[in-house]
Short mmCIF file of C-alpha atoms in Angstrom, two decimals:
data_model
loop_
_atom_site.label_atom_id
_atom_site.label_comp_id
_atom_site.label_asym_id
_atom_site.label_seq_id
_atom_site.Cartn_x
_atom_site.Cartn_y
_atom_site.Cartn_z
CA UNK I 13 2.40 -23.46 -14.03
CA UNK I 14 6.12 -23.98 -14.40
CA UNK I 15 8.63 -22.18 -12.24
CA UNK I 16 10.04 -18.96 -13.65
CA UNK I 17 13.80 -18.71 -13.47
CA UNK I 18 13.75 -15.04 -12.46
CA UNK I 19 12.63 -13.55 -9.15
CA UNK I 20 11.50 -16.89 -7.73
CA UNK I 21 11.95 -18.76 -4.45
CA UNK I 22 10.91 -22.16 -3.18
CA UNK I 23 8.27 -22.42 -0.45
CA UNK I 24 10.38 -24.98 1.41
CA UNK I 25 13.13 -22.37 1.91
CA UNK I 26 10.80 -20.07 3.92
CA UNK I 27 10.04 -20.35 7.63
CA UNK I 28 6.73 -19.09 9.04
CA UNK I 29 7.08 -16.39 11.71
CA UNK I 30 3.55 -15.05 12.11
CA UNK I 31 0.11 -15.94 10.76
CA UNK I 32 -2.20 -13.13 9.63
CA UNK I 33 -5.87 -13.18 8.65
CA UNK I 34 -6.35 -13.97 4.93
CA UNK I 35 -8.64 -11.78 2.85
CA UNK I 36 -9.67 -11.14 -0.73
CA UNK I 37 -7.96 -13.44 -3.20
CA UNK I 38 -5.75 -15.24 -0.67
CA UNK I 39 -6.14 -18.50 1.21
CA UNK I 40 -3.18 -17.77 3.50
CA UNK I 41 -1.25 -14.68 4.60
CA UNK I 42 1.80 -14.93 6.84
CA UNK I 43 5.11 -13.34 7.73
CA UNK I 44 7.98 -15.59 6.64
CA UNK I 45 11.75 -15.55 7.03
CA UNK I 46 14.13 -16.48 4.24
CA UNK I 47 17.56 -18.10 4.55
CA UNK I 48 19.21 -14.67 4.85
CA UNK I 49 17.12 -13.65 7.84
CA UNK I 50 14.95 -11.26 5.82
CA UNK I 51 11.22 -11.10 6.50
CA UNK I 52 8.43 -10.89 3.92
CA UNK I 53 4.69 -10.99 3.76
CA UNK I 54 3.74 -14.18 1.91
CA UNK I 55 0.40 -14.04 0.09
CA UNK I 56 -0.73 -17.50 -1.02
CA UNK I 57 -3.55 -17.15 -3.55
CA UNK I 58 -6.67 -19.30 -3.59
CA UNK I 59 -7.31 -21.72 -6.44
CA UNK I 60 -9.79 -19.52 -8.31
CA UNK I 61 -7.30 -16.65 -8.33
CA UNK I 62 -4.44 -18.86 -9.48
CA UNK I 63 -6.46 -20.02 -12.50
CA UNK I 64 -6.63 -16.49 -13.88
CA UNK I 65 -3.39 -14.96 -12.65
CA UNK I 66 -0.69 -13.55 -14.96
CA UNK I 67 2.74 -14.55 -13.66
CA UNK I 68 4.33 -12.48 -16.42
CA UNK I 69 2.63 -9.34 -15.11
CA UNK I 70 3.70 -10.08 -11.55
CA UNK I 71 7.27 -10.44 -12.80
CA UNK I 72 6.96 -7.10 -14.61
CA UNK I 73 6.08 -5.42 -11.30
CA UNK I 74 9.24 -6.82 -9.70
CA UNK I 75 11.32 -5.83 -12.72
CA UNK I 76 9.79 -2.33 -12.75
CA UNK I 77 11.06 -1.68 -9.25
CA UNK I 78 14.52 -2.91 -10.19
CA UNK I 79 14.72 -0.39 -13.03
CA UNK I 80 13.69 2.68 -10.99
CA UNK I 81 16.20 5.36 -10.12
CA UNK I 82 17.62 5.18 -6.60
CA UNK I 83 15.45 8.13 -5.53
CA UNK I 84 12.26 6.61 -6.93
CA UNK I 85 13.07 3.21 -5.47
CA UNK I 86 13.51 4.79 -2.02
CA UNK I 87 10.12 6.51 -2.35
CA UNK I 88 8.45 3.29 -3.48
CA UNK I 89 9.92 1.23 -0.64
CA UNK I 90 8.91 3.87 1.90
CA UNK I 91 5.32 4.22 0.75
CA UNK I 92 4.23 0.94 -0.85
CA UNK I 93 4.48 -2.74 0.05
CA UNK I 94 5.71 -3.82 -3.38
CA UNK I 95 6.04 -7.41 -4.68
CA UNK I 96 9.60 -8.76 -4.42
CA UNK I 97 9.59 -12.46 -5.30
CA UNK I 98 7.34 -15.18 -6.74
CA UNK I 99 6.88 -18.28 -4.59
CA UNK I 100 6.70 -21.81 -5.96
CA UNK I 101 5.93 -25.13 -4.34
CA UNK I 102 8.12 -27.35 -6.50
CA UNK I 103 6.85 -26.60 -10.04
CA UNK I 104 3.64 -24.83 -8.98
CA UNK I 105 3.30 -21.09 -8.53
CA UNK I 106 1.42 -20.40 -5.28
CA UNK I 107 2.00 -16.82 -4.18
CA UNK I 108 4.04 -13.65 -3.85
CA UNK I 109 6.55 -12.30 -1.36
CA UNK I 110 5.87 -8.67 -0.49
CA UNK I 111 7.81 -6.32 1.72
CA UNK I 112 6.54 -6.13 5.29
CA UNK I 113 5.40 -2.78 6.64
CA UNK I 114 7.83 -1.29 9.18
CA UNK I 115 7.08 -1.42 12.87
CA UNK I 116 5.57 2.09 12.91
CA UNK I 117 2.58 0.75 10.93
CA UNK I 118 1.65 -1.83 13.57
CA UNK I 119 -0.50 -1.29 16.65
CA UNK I 120 -1.71 -3.31 19.60
CA UNK I 121 -5.22 -4.72 19.64
CA UNK I 122 -6.20 -6.98 22.53
CA UNK I 123 -2.54 -7.57 23.19
CA UNK I 124 -1.88 -8.66 19.61
CA UNK I 125 0.24 -6.82 17.02
CA UNK I 126 -1.76 -5.99 13.88
CA UNK I 127 -1.23 -3.55 10.98
CA UNK I 128 -2.91 -0.16 11.50
CA UNK I 129 -5.17 0.32 8.48
CA UNK I 130 -6.68 3.60 7.34
CA UNK I 131 -9.99 2.48 8.83
CA UNK I 132 -8.60 3.10 12.32
CA UNK I 133 -8.27 6.81 11.54
CA UNK I 134 -12.00 7.18 10.93
CA UNK I 135 -12.88 6.12 14.48
CA UNK I 136 -13.36 8.61 17.31
CA UNK I 137 -11.29 6.34 19.53
CA UNK I 138 -9.82 3.05 18.30
CA UNK I 139 -8.37 0.86 21.05
CA UNK I 140 -7.14 3.95 22.86
CA UNK I 141 -5.77 5.62 19.70
CA UNK I 142 -7.06 9.04 18.67
CA UNK I 143 -6.53 10.99 15.43
CA UNK I 144 -7.31 14.70 15.58
CA UNK I 145 -8.31 16.77 12.54
CA UNK I 146 -4.79 18.06 11.83
CA UNK I 147 -3.50 14.48 11.76
CA UNK I 148 -6.37 13.26 9.59
CA UNK I 149 -5.72 16.02 7.04
CA UNK I 150 -1.99 15.29 7.08
CA UNK I 151 -2.66 11.60 6.42
CA UNK I 152 -5.03 12.42 3.56
CA UNK I 153 -2.43 14.74 2.04
CA UNK I 154 0.22 12.03 2.23
CA UNK I 155 -2.10 9.45 0.65
CA UNK I 156 -2.95 11.84 -2.19
CA UNK I 157 0.70 12.63 -2.88
CA UNK I 158 1.50 8.90 -3.14
CA UNK I 159 -1.37 8.31 -5.59
CA UNK I 160 -0.16 11.21 -7.75
CA UNK I 161 3.40 9.81 -7.69
CA UNK I 162 2.17 6.50 -9.06
CA UNK I 163 0.01 8.11 -11.73
CA UNK I 164 3.03 9.99 -13.05
CA UNK I 165 4.70 6.59 -13.56
CA UNK I 166 1.79 4.94 -15.38
CA UNK I 167 0.59 2.99 -12.36
CA UNK I 168 -3.14 2.92 -11.57
CA UNK I 169 -3.86 1.56 -8.10
CA UNK I 170 -7.39 0.39 -8.77
CA UNK I 171 -8.31 -1.04 -5.39
CA UNK I 172 -8.26 1.93 -3.03
CA UNK I 173 -10.27 1.83 0.19
CA UNK I 174 -9.82 2.35 3.92
CA UNK I 175 -8.22 -1.02 4.59
CA UNK I 176 -5.80 -0.95 1.64
CA UNK I 177 -3.34 1.46 3.16
CA UNK I 178 -1.59 1.63 6.51
CA UNK I 179 -0.97 4.57 8.83
CA UNK I 180 2.18 4.88 10.90
CA UNK I 181 2.48 6.15 14.44
CA UNK I 182 4.65 8.85 12.84
CA UNK I 183 1.62 9.78 10.63
CA UNK I 184 3.21 8.25 7.53
CA UNK I 185 1.22 6.32 4.92
CA UNK I 186 1.98 3.02 3.17
CA UNK I 187 -0.10 1.37 0.45
CA UNK I 188 -0.63 -2.40 0.55
CA UNK I 189 -2.02 -5.05 -1.85
CA UNK I 190 0.27 -3.67 -4.54
CA UNK I 191 0.36 -6.95 -6.44
CA UNK I 192 -3.01 -5.97 -7.97
CA UNK I 193 -2.07 -2.57 -9.43
CA UNK I 194 -2.25 -1.75 -13.13
CA UNK I 195 1.19 -1.06 -14.63
CA UNK I 196 1.15 0.39 -18.14
CA UNK I 197 -2.39 -0.90 -18.60
CA UNK I 198 -1.76 -4.48 -17.39
CA UNK I 199 -2.86 -6.21 -14.19
CA UNK I 200 -1.90 -9.64 -12.88
CA UNK I 201 -5.48 -10.45 -11.91
CA UNK I 202 -8.72 -10.70 -13.84
CA UNK I 203 -10.76 -7.50 -13.59
CA UNK I 204 -12.92 -7.36 -10.49
CA UNK I 205 -14.63 -4.47 -8.75
CA UNK I 206 -16.11 -4.28 -5.28
CA UNK I 207 -19.49 -2.55 -5.66
CA UNK I 208 -19.00 -0.87 -2.30
CA UNK I 209 -16.06 1.12 -3.71
CA UNK I 210 -16.87 1.25 -7.43
CA UNK I 211 -17.05 4.58 -9.25
CA UNK I 212 -20.25 5.35 -11.22
CA UNK I 213 -18.10 5.89 -14.33
CA UNK I 214 -15.38 3.85 -16.09
CA UNK I 215 -17.34 0.83 -14.89
CA UNK I 216 -15.27 -1.80 -16.68
CA UNK I 217 -11.80 -0.39 -16.08
CA UNK I 218 -9.57 0.97 -13.39
CA UNK I 219 -8.32 4.42 -14.39
CA UNK I 220 -6.78 7.51 -12.85
CA UNK I 221 -10.32 8.93 -12.62
CA UNK I 222 -11.54 5.96 -10.61
CA UNK I 223 -8.46 6.23 -8.36
CA UNK I 224 -9.33 9.86 -7.61
CA UNK I 225 -12.99 8.95 -7.05
CA UNK I 226 -12.03 6.29 -4.50
CA UNK I 227 -9.55 8.64 -2.87
CA UNK I 228 -12.24 11.31 -2.51
CA UNK I 229 -14.53 8.76 -0.85
CA UNK I 230 -11.77 7.91 1.63
CA UNK I 231 -11.00 11.57 2.29
CA UNK I 232 -14.63 12.47 3.03
CA UNK I 233 -15.03 9.51 5.39
CA UNK I 234 -11.72 10.17 7.14
CA UNK I 235 -11.99 13.93 7.53
CA UNK I 236 -15.60 13.77 8.74
CA UNK I 237 -15.18 10.47 10.65
CA UNK I 238 -18.49 9.47 9.07
CA UNK I 239 -18.13 6.25 7.08
CA UNK I 240 -21.81 6.00 6.16
CA UNK I 241 -22.08 9.11 4.00
CA UNK I 242 -20.30 10.62 1.01
CA UNK I 243 -21.92 14.02 1.46
CA UNK I 244 -19.43 16.86 1.55
CA UNK I 245 -21.73 18.49 4.11
CA UNK I 246 -20.07 16.13 6.60
CA UNK I 247 -16.82 18.05 6.08
CA UNK I 248 -18.39 21.47 6.61
CA UNK I 249 -16.15 23.60 8.81
CA UNK I 250 -13.33 21.04 8.63
CA UNK I 251 -11.87 22.04 5.24
CA UNK I 252 -12.11 25.12 3.04
CA UNK I 253 -14.61 25.41 0.21
CA UNK I 254 -11.80 25.28 -2.34
CA UNK I 255 -10.55 22.03 -0.85
CA UNK I 256 -14.08 20.65 -0.91
CA UNK I 257 -14.24 21.55 -4.62
CA UNK I 258 -11.42 19.12 -5.35
CA UNK I 259 -13.27 16.28 -3.66
CA UNK I 260 -16.53 17.25 -5.38
CA UNK I 261 -14.88 17.18 -8.81
CA UNK I 262 -13.34 13.77 -8.18
CA UNK I 263 -16.65 12.33 -6.95
CA UNK I 264 -18.19 13.51 -10.23
CA UNK I 265 -15.32 12.13 -12.31
CA UNK I 266 -14.12 15.56 -13.41
CA UNK I 267 -10.39 16.00 -13.83
CA UNK I 268 -8.17 18.54 -12.07
CA UNK I 269 -5.29 19.94 -14.08
CA UNK I 270 -2.29 22.21 -13.71
CA UNK I 271 -0.83 20.49 -10.66
CA UNK I 272 -3.63 21.82 -8.46
CA UNK I 273 -4.17 18.38 -6.99
CA UNK I 274 -0.55 18.39 -5.82
CA UNK I 275 -1.09 21.74 -4.11
CA UNK I 276 -3.99 20.22 -2.17
CA UNK I 277 -1.75 17.36 -1.04
CA UNK I 278 0.87 19.85 0.15
CA UNK I 279 -1.70 21.95 2.03
CA UNK I 280 -2.92 18.95 3.99
CA UNK I 281 0.54 17.51 4.59
CA UNK I 282 1.55 20.88 6.10
CA UNK I 283 -1.16 20.59 8.75
CA UNK I 284 1.47 18.79 10.82
CA UNK I 285 4.73 20.71 10.63
CA UNK I 286 7.73 20.12 12.90
CA UNK I 287 5.56 18.95 15.75
CA UNK I 288 3.06 21.78 15.39
CA UNK I 289 -0.53 21.11 14.31
CA UNK I 290 -2.75 23.35 12.18
CA UNK I 291 -6.27 23.44 10.75
CA UNK I 292 -7.95 25.79 8.26
CA UNK I 293 -10.40 28.61 8.73
CA UNK I 294 -13.72 27.97 7.01
CA UNK I 295 -13.49 30.53 4.19
CA UNK I 296 -9.83 30.73 3.17
CA UNK I 297 -6.62 28.80 3.01
CA UNK I 298 -5.01 30.35 6.09
CA UNK I 299 -3.83 27.84 8.66
CA UNK I 300 -4.58 28.37 12.32
CA UNK I 301 -3.04 26.48 15.24
CA UNK I 302 -5.10 23.48 16.30
CA UNK I 303 -6.71 23.67 19.73
CA UNK I 304 -7.79 20.02 19.68
CA UNK I 305 -6.12 17.45 21.91
CA UNK I 306 -3.10 15.83 20.34
CA UNK I 307 -3.33 12.51 18.54
CA UNK I 308 -2.48 9.34 20.46
CA UNK I 309 -0.87 6.20 19.12
CA UNK I 310 -0.29 2.77 20.64
CA UNK I 311 2.62 1.39 18.60
CA UNK I 312 3.46 -2.29 18.69
CA UNK I 313 6.88 -3.92 18.91
CA UNK I 314 7.61 -6.60 16.33
CA UNK I 315 9.80 -9.61 17.15
CA UNK I 316 11.68 -9.26 13.84
CA UNK I 317 13.42 -6.64 11.70
CA UNK I 318 11.45 -5.55 8.64
CA UNK I 319 14.35 -3.87 6.84
CA UNK I 320 15.45 -5.40 3.54
CA UNK I 321 18.81 -4.71 1.99
CA UNK I 322 19.15 -4.17 -1.76
CA UNK I 323 22.51 -5.91 -1.78
CA UNK I 324 21.04 -9.11 -3.18
CA UNK I 325 18.11 -7.50 -4.99
CA UNK I 326 19.31 -8.40 -8.46
CA UNK I 327 18.31 -11.95 -9.40
CA UNK I 328 21.20 -14.38 -9.33
CA UNK I 329 21.78 -16.14 -12.67
CA UNK I 330 20.98 -19.83 -12.68
CA UNK I 331 24.14 -21.78 -11.84
CA UNK I 332 25.90 -23.74 -14.55
CA UNK I 333 25.01 -27.44 -14.66
CA UNK I 334 27.07 -29.59 -12.33
CA UNK I 335 27.35 -33.32 -11.94
CA UNK I 336 25.59 -33.39 -8.57
CA UNK I 337 21.90 -32.36 -8.90
CA UNK I 338 20.92 -29.34 -6.82
CA UNK I 339 17.46 -29.45 -5.17
CA UNK I 340 15.24 -26.57 -6.24
CA UNK I 341 14.90 -25.35 -2.66
CA UNK I 342 18.64 -24.68 -2.62
CA UNK I 343 18.92 -23.62 -6.23
CA UNK I 344 16.60 -20.68 -5.76
CA UNK I 345 17.32 -19.66 -2.17
CA UNK I 346 20.13 -17.35 -3.26
CA UNK I 347 17.69 -15.34 -5.37
CA UNK I 348 15.73 -14.04 -2.38
CA UNK I 349 17.53 -11.32 -0.48
CA UNK I 350 15.64 -8.04 -0.84
CA UNK I 351 12.56 -7.02 1.07
CA UNK I 352 10.70 -4.42 3.23
CA UNK I 353 7.28 -4.80 4.95
CA UNK I 354 3.57 -5.45 4.66
#
């Protein structure tokens, strides 16, 4: 696979800062620093993944972000760890640079800083952290609103489960593994589906319906804190019957129209409002002040800044030929200055 001239950077120009545990289609995951002092998540794909990967589609994801309005780009960078650069080792494509999640999305576990995945929210107590019902509903509302935002822009997420999004100590939500989304019907990877998360419909495609199915599964597990059942009975007394109807329809693969799904997102987001926490009565939509103990977070401190400036986000044109050959590691370093977090 030959090096693309756009959106690319040489592996030799990146310094490793932190090693993370690889998973899925990767053989290595690490935080790296570029020559400008920016930090990225570097996903290096395994050989089987590289054989079927579409570099063109990965480039289209990077280009798509570049073409967004300033408002949409801000939303994307705040809520999704989006691909920023393609990484080559000489002439061979090996992986992708992705923005690193901000510090709020990291927590301490056994003295080590790790990203706080959505799975942590389903636990009664996770390493001293606690998420009450109002917080869990707020997080589910935020996740739903982000999914709807992507659907409006022809992006299907496909791989949605408890460990594919992060939760901030400020109760914010950030999606990860965004290199595998479907943009305008195309995905950079060959179609795969984890049977543990697969919908019983649209079996050979990722669609908006399967996104909502997987979201409903997450919501039921998170709200009830029961990860072994998808029965809405687990949520009895925790949400209203009308809210349960949304989840029931999505589990069945039935669509919701008229912006009603957005109203559900807003209802749950409003469960945490200006420091106050609310829950719902069992039979109607009225909010009542929460009497549960407040949520607790154990944020971590990162030894690097995750902010990425857009100043150098536009790819730099290839320099005109000169008499003295320029090594590829230097030739492409100047193309790399725009990034966020995990």
